[in-house]
Short mmCIF file of C-alpha atoms in Angstrom, two decimals:
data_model
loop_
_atom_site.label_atom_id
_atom_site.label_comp_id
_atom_site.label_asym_id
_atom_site.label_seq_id
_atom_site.Cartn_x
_atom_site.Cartn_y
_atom_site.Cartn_z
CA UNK A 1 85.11 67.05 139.89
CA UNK A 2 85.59 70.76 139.99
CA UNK A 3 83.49 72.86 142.27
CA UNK A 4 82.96 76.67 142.99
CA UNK A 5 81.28 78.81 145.97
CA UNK A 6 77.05 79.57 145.27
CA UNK A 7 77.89 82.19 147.56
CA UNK A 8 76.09 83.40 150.38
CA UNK A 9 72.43 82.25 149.77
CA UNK A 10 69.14 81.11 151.91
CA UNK A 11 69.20 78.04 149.73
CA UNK A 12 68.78 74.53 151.83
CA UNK A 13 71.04 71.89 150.14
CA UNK A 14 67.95 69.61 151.36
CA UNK A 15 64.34 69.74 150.27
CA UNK A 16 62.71 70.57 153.71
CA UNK A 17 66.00 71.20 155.76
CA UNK A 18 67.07 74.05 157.46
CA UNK A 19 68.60 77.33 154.71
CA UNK A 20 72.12 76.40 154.10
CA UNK A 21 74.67 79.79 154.65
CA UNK A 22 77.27 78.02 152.32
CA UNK A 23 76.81 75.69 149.21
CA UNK A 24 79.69 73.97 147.13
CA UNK A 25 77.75 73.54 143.86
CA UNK A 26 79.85 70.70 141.85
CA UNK A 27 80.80 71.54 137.77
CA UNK A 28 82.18 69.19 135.46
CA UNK A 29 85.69 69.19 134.36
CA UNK A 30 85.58 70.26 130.76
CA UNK A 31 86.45 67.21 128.44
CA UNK A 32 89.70 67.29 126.75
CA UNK A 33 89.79 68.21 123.01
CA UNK A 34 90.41 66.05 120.61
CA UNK A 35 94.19 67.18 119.20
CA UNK A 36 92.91 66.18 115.34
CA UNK A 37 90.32 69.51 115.46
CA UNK A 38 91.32 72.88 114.21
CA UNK A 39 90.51 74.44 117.40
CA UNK A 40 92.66 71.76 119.21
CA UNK A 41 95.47 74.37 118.09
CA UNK A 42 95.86 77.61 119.64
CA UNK A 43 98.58 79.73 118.10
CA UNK A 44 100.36 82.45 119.73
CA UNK A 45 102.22 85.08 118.04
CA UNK A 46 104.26 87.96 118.84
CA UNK A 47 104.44 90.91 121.09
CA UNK A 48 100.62 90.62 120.93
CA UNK A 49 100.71 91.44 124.87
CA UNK A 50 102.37 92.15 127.83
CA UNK A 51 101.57 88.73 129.52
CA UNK A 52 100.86 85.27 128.62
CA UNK A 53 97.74 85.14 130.77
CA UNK A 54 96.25 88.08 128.36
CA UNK A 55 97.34 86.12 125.26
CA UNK A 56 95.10 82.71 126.77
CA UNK A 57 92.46 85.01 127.67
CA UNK A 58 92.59 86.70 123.96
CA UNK A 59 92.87 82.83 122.28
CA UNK A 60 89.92 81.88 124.30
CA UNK A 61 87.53 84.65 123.27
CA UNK A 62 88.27 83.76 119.98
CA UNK A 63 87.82 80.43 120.09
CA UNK A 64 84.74 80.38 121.85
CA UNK A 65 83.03 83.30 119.23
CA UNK A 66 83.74 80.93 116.51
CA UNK A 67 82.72 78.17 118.32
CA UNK A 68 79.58 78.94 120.69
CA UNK A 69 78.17 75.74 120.86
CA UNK A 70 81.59 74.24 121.93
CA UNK A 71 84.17 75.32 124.32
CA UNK A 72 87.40 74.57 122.91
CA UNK A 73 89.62 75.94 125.54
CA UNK A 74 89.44 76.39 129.59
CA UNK A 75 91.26 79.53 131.13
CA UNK A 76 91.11 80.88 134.19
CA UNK A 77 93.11 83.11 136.05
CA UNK A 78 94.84 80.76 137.71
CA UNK A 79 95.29 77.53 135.40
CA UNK A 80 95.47 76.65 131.85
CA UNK A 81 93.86 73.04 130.53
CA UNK A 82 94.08 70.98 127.32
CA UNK A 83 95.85 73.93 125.64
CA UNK A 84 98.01 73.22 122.37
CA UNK A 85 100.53 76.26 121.86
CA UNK A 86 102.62 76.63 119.31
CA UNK A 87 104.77 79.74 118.69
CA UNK A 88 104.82 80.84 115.31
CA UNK A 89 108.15 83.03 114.32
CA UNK A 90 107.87 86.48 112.66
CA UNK A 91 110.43 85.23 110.13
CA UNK A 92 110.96 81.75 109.04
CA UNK A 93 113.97 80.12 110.28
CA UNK A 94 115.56 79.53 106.11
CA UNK A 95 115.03 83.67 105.30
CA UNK A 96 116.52 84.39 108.53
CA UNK A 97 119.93 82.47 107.41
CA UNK A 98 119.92 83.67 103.90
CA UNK A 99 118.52 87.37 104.02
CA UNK A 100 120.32 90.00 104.67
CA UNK A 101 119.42 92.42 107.77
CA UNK A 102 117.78 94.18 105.33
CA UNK A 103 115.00 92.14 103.94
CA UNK A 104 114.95 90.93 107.26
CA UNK A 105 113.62 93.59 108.66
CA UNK A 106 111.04 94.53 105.93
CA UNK A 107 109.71 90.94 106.38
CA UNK A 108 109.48 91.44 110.42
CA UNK A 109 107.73 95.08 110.06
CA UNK A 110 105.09 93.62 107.69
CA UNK A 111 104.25 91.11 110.69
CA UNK A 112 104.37 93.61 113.34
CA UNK A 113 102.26 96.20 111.46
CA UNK A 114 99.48 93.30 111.57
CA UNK A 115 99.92 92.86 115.07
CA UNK A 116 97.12 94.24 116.96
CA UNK A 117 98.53 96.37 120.08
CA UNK A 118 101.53 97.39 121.76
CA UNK A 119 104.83 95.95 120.70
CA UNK A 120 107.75 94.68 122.68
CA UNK A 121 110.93 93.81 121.95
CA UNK A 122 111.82 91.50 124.69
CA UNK A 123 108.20 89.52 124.36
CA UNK A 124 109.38 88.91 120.86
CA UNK A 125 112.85 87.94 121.04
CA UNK A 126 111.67 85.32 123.95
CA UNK A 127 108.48 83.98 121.69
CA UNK A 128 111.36 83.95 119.05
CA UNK A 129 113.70 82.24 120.97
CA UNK A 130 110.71 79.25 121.60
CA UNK A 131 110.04 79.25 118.17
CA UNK A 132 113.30 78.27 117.67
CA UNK A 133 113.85 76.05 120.24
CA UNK A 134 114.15 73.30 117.94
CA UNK A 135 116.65 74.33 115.65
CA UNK A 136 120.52 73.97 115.76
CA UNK A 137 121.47 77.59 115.31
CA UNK A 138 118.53 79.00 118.12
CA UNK A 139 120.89 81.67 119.40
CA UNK A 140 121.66 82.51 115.58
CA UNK A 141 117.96 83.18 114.32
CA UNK A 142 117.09 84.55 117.22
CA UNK A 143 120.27 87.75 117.31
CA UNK A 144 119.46 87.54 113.46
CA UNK A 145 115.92 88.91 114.19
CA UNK A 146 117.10 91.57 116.89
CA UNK A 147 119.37 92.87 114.44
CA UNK A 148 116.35 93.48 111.89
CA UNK A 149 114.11 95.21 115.13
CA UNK A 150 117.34 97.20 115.73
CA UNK A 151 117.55 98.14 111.54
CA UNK A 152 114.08 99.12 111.50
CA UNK A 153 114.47 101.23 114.73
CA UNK A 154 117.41 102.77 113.44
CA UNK A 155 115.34 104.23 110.13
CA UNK A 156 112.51 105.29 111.87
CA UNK A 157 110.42 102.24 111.37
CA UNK A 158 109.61 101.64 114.41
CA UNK A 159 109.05 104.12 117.21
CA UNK A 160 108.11 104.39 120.78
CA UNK A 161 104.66 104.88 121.71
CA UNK A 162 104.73 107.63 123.51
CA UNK A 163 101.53 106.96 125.97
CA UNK A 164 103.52 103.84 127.28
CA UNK A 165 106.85 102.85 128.70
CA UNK A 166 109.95 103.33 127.20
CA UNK A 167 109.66 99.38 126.91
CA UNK A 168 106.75 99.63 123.88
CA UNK A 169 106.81 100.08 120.58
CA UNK A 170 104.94 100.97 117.41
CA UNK A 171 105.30 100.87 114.03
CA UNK A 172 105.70 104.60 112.41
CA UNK A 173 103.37 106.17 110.10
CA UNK A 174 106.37 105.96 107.50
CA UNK A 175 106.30 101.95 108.21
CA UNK A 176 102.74 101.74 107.66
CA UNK A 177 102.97 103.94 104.49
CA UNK A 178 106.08 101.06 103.58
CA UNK A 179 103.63 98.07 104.37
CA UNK A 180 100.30 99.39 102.70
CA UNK A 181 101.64 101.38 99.27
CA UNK A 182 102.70 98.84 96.92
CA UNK A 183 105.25 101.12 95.27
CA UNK A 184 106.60 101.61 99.55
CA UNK A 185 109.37 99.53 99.30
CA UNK A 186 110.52 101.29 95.89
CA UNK A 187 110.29 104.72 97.41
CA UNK A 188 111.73 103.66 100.73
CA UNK A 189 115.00 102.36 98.25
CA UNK A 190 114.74 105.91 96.60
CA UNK A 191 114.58 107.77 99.87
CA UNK A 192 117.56 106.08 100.96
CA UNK A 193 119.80 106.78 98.34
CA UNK A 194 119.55 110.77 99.07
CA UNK A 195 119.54 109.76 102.65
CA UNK A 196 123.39 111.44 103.30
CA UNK A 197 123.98 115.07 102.60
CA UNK A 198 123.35 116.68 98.99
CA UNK A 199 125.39 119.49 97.65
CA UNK A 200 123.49 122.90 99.12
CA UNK A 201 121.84 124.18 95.43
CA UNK A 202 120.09 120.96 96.13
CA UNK A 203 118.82 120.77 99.67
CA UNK A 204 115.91 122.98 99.52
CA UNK A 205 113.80 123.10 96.55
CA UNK A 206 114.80 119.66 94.88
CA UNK A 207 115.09 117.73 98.25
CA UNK A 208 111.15 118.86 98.95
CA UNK A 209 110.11 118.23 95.59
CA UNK A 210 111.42 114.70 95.90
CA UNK A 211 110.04 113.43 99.07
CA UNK A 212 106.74 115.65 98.21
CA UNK A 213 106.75 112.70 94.98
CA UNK A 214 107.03 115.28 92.02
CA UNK A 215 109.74 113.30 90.70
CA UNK A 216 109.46 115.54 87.15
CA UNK A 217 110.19 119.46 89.13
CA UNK A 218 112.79 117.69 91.72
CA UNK A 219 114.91 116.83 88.66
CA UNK A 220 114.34 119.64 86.14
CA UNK A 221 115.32 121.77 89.20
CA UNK A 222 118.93 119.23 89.91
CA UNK A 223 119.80 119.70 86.45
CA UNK A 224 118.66 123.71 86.46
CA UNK A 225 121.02 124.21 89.53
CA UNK A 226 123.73 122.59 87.73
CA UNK A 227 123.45 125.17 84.92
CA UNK A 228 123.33 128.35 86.92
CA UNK A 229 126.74 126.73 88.66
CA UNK A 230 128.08 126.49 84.99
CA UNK A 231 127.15 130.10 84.21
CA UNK A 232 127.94 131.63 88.07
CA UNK A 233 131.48 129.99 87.71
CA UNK A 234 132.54 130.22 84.04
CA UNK A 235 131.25 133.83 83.51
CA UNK A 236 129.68 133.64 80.34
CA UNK A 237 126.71 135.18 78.65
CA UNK A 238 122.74 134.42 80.13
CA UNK A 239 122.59 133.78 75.80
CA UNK A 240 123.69 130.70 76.18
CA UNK A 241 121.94 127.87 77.53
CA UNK A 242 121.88 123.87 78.17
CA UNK A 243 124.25 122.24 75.70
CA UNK A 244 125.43 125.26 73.97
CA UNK A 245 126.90 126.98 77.69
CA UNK A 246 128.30 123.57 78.52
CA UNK A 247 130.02 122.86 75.60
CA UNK A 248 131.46 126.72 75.67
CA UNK A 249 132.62 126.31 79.29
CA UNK A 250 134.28 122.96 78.97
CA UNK A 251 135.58 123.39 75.65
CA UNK A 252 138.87 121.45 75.44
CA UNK A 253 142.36 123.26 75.21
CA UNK A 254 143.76 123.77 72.24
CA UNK A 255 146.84 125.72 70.71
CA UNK A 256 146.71 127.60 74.75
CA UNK A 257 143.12 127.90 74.55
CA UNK A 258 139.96 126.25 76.17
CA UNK A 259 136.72 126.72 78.09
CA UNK A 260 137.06 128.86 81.64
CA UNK A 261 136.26 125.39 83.23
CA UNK A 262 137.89 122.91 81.09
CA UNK A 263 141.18 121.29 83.47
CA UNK A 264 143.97 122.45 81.17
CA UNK A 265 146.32 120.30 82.58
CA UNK A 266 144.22 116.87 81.58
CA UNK A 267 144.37 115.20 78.36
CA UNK A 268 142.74 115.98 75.82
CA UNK A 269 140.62 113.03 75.54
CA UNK A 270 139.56 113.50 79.01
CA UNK A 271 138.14 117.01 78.37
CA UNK A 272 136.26 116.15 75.78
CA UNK A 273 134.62 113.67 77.84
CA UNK A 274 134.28 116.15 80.87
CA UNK A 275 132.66 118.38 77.65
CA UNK A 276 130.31 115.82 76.53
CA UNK A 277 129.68 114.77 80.25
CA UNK A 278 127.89 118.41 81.27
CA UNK A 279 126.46 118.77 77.93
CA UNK A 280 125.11 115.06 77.70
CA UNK A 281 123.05 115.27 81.41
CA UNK A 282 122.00 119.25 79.74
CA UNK A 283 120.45 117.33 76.59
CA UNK A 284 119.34 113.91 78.32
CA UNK A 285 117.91 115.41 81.64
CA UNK A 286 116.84 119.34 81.74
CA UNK A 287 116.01 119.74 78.16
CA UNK A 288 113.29 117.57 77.80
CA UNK A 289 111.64 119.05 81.12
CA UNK A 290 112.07 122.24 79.53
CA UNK A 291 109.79 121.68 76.35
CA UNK A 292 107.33 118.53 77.59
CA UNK A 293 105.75 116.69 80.64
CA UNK A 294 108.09 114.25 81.33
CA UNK A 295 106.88 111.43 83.17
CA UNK A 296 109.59 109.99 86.03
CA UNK A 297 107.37 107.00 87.58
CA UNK A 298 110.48 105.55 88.87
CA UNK A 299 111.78 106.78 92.50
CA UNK A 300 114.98 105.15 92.17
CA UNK A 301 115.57 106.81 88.83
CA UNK A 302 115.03 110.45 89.70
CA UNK A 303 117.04 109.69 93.35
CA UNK A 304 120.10 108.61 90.67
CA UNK A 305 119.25 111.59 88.27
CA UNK A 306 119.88 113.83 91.58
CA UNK A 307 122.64 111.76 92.67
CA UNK A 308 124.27 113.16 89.29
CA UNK A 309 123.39 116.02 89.63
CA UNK A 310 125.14 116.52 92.94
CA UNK A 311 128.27 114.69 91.40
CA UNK A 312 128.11 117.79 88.73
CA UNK A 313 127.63 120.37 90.61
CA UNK A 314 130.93 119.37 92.88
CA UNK A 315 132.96 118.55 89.59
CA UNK A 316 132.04 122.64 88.59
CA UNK A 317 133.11 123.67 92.73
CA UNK A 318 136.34 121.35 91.52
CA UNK A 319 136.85 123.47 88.70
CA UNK A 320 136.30 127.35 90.80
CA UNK A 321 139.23 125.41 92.92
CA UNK A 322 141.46 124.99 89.62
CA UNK A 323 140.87 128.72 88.78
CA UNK A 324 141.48 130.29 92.05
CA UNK A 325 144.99 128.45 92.61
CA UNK A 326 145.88 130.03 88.57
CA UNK A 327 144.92 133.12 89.42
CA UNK A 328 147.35 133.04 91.93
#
């Protein structure tokens, strides 16, 4: 038998007897629970808490809300009974072996961005680490997941939590935008591919345009920039436009003449394709901005549209180069 303190009461522990200062009132010890019921199991995830003691005491509100007419659990501040744990891993053991860090980490911020609270790395690396405990390669899964918290750190995935410790965590608005939009993971791949430094015509008006989601303006403008490049560097007339100025400033060299930006030293073949190369992204990318709504509902295709556009725009600085040294 268990027992706890009445407290200080007038209360006589015999009918008629003098009041008793002190009682010891006897409770029962709960009965164990039968290991077959769901509420036998108590699972514990990750980074849910600071301590293990809040986790019980967070298991055994639940339990006994969706169970009031049983109590499935006992917890107390100083002993745990007839509790089942069993750590479940952010990851599975299989994706964490095959995966790259990559996935890996988009897998592990979808479970922390359903974890209620404060995260922690080194509460889930050890809850990891006894989810693991089983398996030959422990050490393995377990530096596998810390490389995906570290990936997701590193692109702004997760953040501090700046009312805490340096030791806590959160997930970022930007990881919560990647988690709840089901194009996120698309435009996260987009993002990244104009994540390193774009040639300058294309840092300010197409870079904002891009992340702002107006696909359609972002690349019109790329494809603009590259054309008032063309015209800046090749002097030639404001008449000519799209196809008609890139063809004129790449034309291919013949009898001693050519284009002002057409690399009279390459073969022929090759300027024609450098020709057809500026006047092919004129015709397939600006012009049909210029006279319709376009629709770009792929991310990944306008990032590679201004990807090209960058590559352009330093072929036409290669060319200024060319010109400079002849006019030497």
């Amino acid at each position: 038998m268990q027992g706890e303190w009445a407290g200080e009461t007038a209360v006589s522990a015999n009918p008629g007897g003098p009041p008793s200062r002190k009682m010891w009132r006897a409770r029962p010890v709960p009965a164990a629970v039968d290991p077959d019921l769901p509420s036998a199991d108590i699972r514990i995830g990750y980074a849910r808490c600071s301590h293990l003691s809040q986790e019980f005491a967070r298991c055994d509100r639940r339990a006994l809300s969706s169970q009031p007419t049983k109590r499935s659990v006992s917890v107390s501040s100083r002993s745990v009974m007839f509790m089942n744990l069993r750590y479940i891993p952010p990851v599975e053991a299989e994706r964490l072996r095959q995966l790259p860090t990559r996935d890996i980490a988009l897998l592990l911020l979808k479970h922390l961005a359903g974890t209620p609270g404060y995260l922690q790395y080194t509460g889930t690396m050890m809850s990891a680490r006894q989810a693991f405990q089983d398996e030959p390669d422990t050490n393995t899964l377990v530096e596998r997941l810390s490389d995906a918290w570290c990936w997701l750190e590193a692109h702004a995935l997760l953040t501090r939590e700046p009312s805490q410790s340096e030791a806590f965590r959160r997930v970022s608005r930007d990881g919560m935008d990647l988690v709840n939009d089901p194009q996120g993971i698309t435009r996260f791949e987009a993002r990244e591919r104009l994540s390193g430094p774009l040639h300058p015509a294309l840092e300010g008006t197409v870079r904002t345009n891009f992340h702002l989601g107006d696909y359609e303006t972002a690349c019109f403008a790329a494809m603009k920039a590259v054309e008032v490049a063309v015209r800046d560097a090749s002097g030639l007339d404001n008449s000519l436009v799209g196809v008609p100025l890139m063809r004129a400033a790449f034309q291919p060299y013949r009898n001693g003449k050519g284009g002002p930006l057409a690399d009279a030293g390459a073969e022929g073949g090759e300027q024609e394709a450098a020709s057809a190369l500026f006047a092919g992204a004129m015709g397939a990318f600006k012009n049909p901005s210029s006279h319709r709504t376009v629709d770009f509902d792929d991310p990944i295709e306008a990032a590679e549209i201004i990807q090209f556009a960058d590559l352009l725009l330093r072929q036409v600085e290669r060319a200024k180069r060319r010109q400079a040294a002849a006019a030497v």
